[in-house]
Coordinates of C-alpha atoms in Angstrom, one line a residue:
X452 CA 84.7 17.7 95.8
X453 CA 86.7 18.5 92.5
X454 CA 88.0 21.8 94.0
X455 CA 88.7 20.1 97.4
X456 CA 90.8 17.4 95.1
X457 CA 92.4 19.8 92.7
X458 CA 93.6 21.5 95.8
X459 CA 94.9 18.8 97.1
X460 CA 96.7 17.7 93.7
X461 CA 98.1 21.5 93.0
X462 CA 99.2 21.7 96.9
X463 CA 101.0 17.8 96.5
X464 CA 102.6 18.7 93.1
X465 CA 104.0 21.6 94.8
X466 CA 105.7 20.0 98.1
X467 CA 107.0 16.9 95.1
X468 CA 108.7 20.2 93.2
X469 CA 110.3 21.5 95.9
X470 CA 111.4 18.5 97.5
X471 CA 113.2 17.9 93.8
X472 CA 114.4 21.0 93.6
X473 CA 115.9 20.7 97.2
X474 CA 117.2 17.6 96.0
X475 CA 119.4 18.7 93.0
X476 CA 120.5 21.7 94.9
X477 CA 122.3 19.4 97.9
X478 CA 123.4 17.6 95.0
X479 CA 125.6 20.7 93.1
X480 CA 126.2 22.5 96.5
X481 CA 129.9 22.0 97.8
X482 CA 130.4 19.7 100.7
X483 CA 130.6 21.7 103.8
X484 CA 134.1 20.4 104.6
X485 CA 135.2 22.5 101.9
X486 CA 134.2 25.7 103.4
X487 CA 135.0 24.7 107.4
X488 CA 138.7 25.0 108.1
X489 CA 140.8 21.7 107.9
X490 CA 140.3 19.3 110.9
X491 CA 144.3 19.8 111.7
X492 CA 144.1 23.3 111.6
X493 CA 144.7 25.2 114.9
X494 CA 141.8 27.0 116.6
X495 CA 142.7 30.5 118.3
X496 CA 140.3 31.4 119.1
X497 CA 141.2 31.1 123.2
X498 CA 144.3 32.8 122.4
X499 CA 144.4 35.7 125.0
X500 CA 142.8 33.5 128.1
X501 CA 145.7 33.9 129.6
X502 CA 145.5 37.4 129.6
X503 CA 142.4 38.6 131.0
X504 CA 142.5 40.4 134.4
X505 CA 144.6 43.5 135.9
X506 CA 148.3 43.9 134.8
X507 CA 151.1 46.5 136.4
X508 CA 152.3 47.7 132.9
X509 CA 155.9 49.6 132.6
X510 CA 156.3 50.9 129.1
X511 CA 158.9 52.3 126.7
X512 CA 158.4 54.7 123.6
X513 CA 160.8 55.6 121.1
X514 CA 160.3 59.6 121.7
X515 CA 160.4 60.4 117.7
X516 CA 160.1 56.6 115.6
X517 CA 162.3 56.6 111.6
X518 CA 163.8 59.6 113.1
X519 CA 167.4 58.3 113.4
X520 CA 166.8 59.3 117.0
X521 CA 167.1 56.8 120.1
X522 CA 165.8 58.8 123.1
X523 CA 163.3 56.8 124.5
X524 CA 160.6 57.9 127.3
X525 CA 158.9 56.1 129.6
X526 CA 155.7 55.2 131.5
X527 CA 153.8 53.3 134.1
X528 CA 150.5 52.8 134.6
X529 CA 148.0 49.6 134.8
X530 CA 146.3 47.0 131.9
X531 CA 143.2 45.6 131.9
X532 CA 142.2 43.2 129.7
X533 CA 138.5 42.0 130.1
X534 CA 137.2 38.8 128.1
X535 CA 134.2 39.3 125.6
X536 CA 132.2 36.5 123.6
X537 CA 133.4 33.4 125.6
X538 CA 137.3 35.0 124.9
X539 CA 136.5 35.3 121.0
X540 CA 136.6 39.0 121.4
X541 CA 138.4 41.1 124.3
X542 CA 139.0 44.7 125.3
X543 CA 142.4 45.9 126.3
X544 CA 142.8 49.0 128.5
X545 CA 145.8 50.9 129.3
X546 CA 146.4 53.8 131.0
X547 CA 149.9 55.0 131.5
X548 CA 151.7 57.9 132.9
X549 CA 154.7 59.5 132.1
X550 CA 156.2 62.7 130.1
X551 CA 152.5 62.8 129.4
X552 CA 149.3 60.7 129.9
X553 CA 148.2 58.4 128.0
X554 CA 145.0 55.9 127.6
X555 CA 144.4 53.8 125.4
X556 CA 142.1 50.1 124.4
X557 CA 142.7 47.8 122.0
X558 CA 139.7 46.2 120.9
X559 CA 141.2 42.3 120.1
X560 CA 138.8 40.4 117.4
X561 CA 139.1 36.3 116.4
X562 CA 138.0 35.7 113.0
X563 CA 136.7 31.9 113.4
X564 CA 137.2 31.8 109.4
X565 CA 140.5 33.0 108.6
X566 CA 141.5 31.9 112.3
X567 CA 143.8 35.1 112.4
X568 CA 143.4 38.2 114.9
X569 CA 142.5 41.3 114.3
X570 CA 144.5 44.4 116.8
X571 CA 142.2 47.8 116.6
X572 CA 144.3 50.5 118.9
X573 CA 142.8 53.4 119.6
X574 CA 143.8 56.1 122.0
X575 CA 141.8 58.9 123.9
X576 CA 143.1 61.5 121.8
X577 CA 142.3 60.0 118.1
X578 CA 138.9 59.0 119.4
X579 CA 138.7 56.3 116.1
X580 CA 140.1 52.7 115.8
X581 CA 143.2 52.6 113.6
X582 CA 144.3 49.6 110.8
X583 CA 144.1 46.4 112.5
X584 CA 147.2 44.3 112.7
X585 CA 146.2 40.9 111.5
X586 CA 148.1 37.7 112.7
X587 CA 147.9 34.7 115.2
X588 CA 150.1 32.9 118.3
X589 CA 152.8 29.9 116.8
X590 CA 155.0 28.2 119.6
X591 CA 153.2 30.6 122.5
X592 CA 154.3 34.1 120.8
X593 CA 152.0 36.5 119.0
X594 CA 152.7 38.2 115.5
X595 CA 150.3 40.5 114.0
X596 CA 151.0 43.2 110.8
X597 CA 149.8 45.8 109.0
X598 CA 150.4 48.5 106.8
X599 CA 150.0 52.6 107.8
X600 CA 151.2 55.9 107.0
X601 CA 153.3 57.6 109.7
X602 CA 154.3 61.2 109.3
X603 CA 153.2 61.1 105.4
X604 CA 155.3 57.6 104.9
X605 CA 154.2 54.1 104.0
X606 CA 155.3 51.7 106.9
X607 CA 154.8 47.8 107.8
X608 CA 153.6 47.6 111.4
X609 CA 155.0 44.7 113.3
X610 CA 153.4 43.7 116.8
X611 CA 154.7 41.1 118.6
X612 CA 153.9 39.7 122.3
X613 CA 156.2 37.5 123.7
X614 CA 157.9 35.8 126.9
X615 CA 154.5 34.6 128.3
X616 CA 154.2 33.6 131.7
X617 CA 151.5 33.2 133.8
X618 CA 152.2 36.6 135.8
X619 CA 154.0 38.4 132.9
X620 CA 154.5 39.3 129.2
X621 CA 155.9 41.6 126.4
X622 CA 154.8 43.5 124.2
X623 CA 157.1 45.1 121.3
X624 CA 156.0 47.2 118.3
X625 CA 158.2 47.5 115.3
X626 CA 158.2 49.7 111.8
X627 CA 159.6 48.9 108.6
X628 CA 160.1 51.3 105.9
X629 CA 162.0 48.8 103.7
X630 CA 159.1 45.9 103.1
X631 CA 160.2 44.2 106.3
X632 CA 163.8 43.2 105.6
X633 CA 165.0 45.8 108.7
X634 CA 163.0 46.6 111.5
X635 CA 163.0 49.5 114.5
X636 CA 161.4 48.7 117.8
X637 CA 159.5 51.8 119.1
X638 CA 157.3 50.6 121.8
X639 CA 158.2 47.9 124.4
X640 CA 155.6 47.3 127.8
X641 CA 156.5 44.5 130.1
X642 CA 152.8 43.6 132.3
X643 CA 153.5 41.9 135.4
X644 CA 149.7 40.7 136.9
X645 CA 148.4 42.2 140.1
X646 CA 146.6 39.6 141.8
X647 CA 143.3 40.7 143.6

């Protein structure tokens, strides 16, 4: 009967120390409105709804970018853009032809903390993801950066989509070898949807 009620004592002292312990910890722990983004701040995280389905896609290269060069080449070819994670994630594919083939996805990520995009390009010929631009949509246009090497030199990455309608869009891609004060577009793709 003493065990049975020293059990019992050890086992009650033991829930009373935790529940203490539990106590002071909410006490000192941050509130959680301090780690959840303001109530004013703009969720993204639907962004690209607009986008999903098939797209006719006509694009534009510049043939050699920071060259001093403006011969441009282009391509046509089809984008598909289907929704992942209830539209907090999506896959991009293009596949274009022209002077040469290309095909491409761009594996689009919403980062519910930072509320900012991340833009990971990849093509069939790299086989790997490349830097991620980072940005969001403002007034219904798209900005995202980054910075890369091309051909050996540090460059900011500007990519911007813009003129959104519901059956079409643009997409530009800039560099900037001067911190961003002058750009050079060297990739431009106008979608128009196909409706199935």
């Amino acid at each position: 009967m003493i065990r049975e009620f020293l059990t019992l004592f050890l086992i009650g002292s033991a829930v009373t120390a935790l529940a203490q312990e539990n106590s002071a910890a909410a006490e000192t722990a941050l509130p959680a409105s301090s780690t959840a983004p303001p109530a004013s701040a703009r969720d993204g995280q639907h962004d690209f709804d607009w986008e999903f389905g098939k797209w006719r896609t006509h694009l534009w290269r510049l043939k050699q970018p920071l060259s001093g060069s403006n011969e441009w080449v282009e391509y046509d070819g089809t984008t598909v853009v289907r929704k992942i994670w209830d539209g907090r994630a999506n896959l991009v594919e293009l596949e274009v032809d022209g002077p040469s083939h290309i095909e491409a996805l761009n594996l689009r990520l919403y980062n519910p903390e930072t509320q900012k995009w991340s833009l990971n390009f990849a093509s069939s010929k790299g086989g790997t993801l490349g830097t991620p631009t980072i940005g969001e949509f403002k007034n219904g246009r798209g900005e995202f950066y980054d910075q890369e090497d091309f051909n050996g030199r540090p460059v900011l990455v500007r990519f911007i989509i813009s003129d959104i309608k519901p059956d079409s869009c643009k997409f530009e891609q800039s560099f900037s070898t001067d911190g961003g004060k002058t750009w050079e577009v060297n990739w431009i793709a106008i979608d128009t949807r196909v409706n199935e």
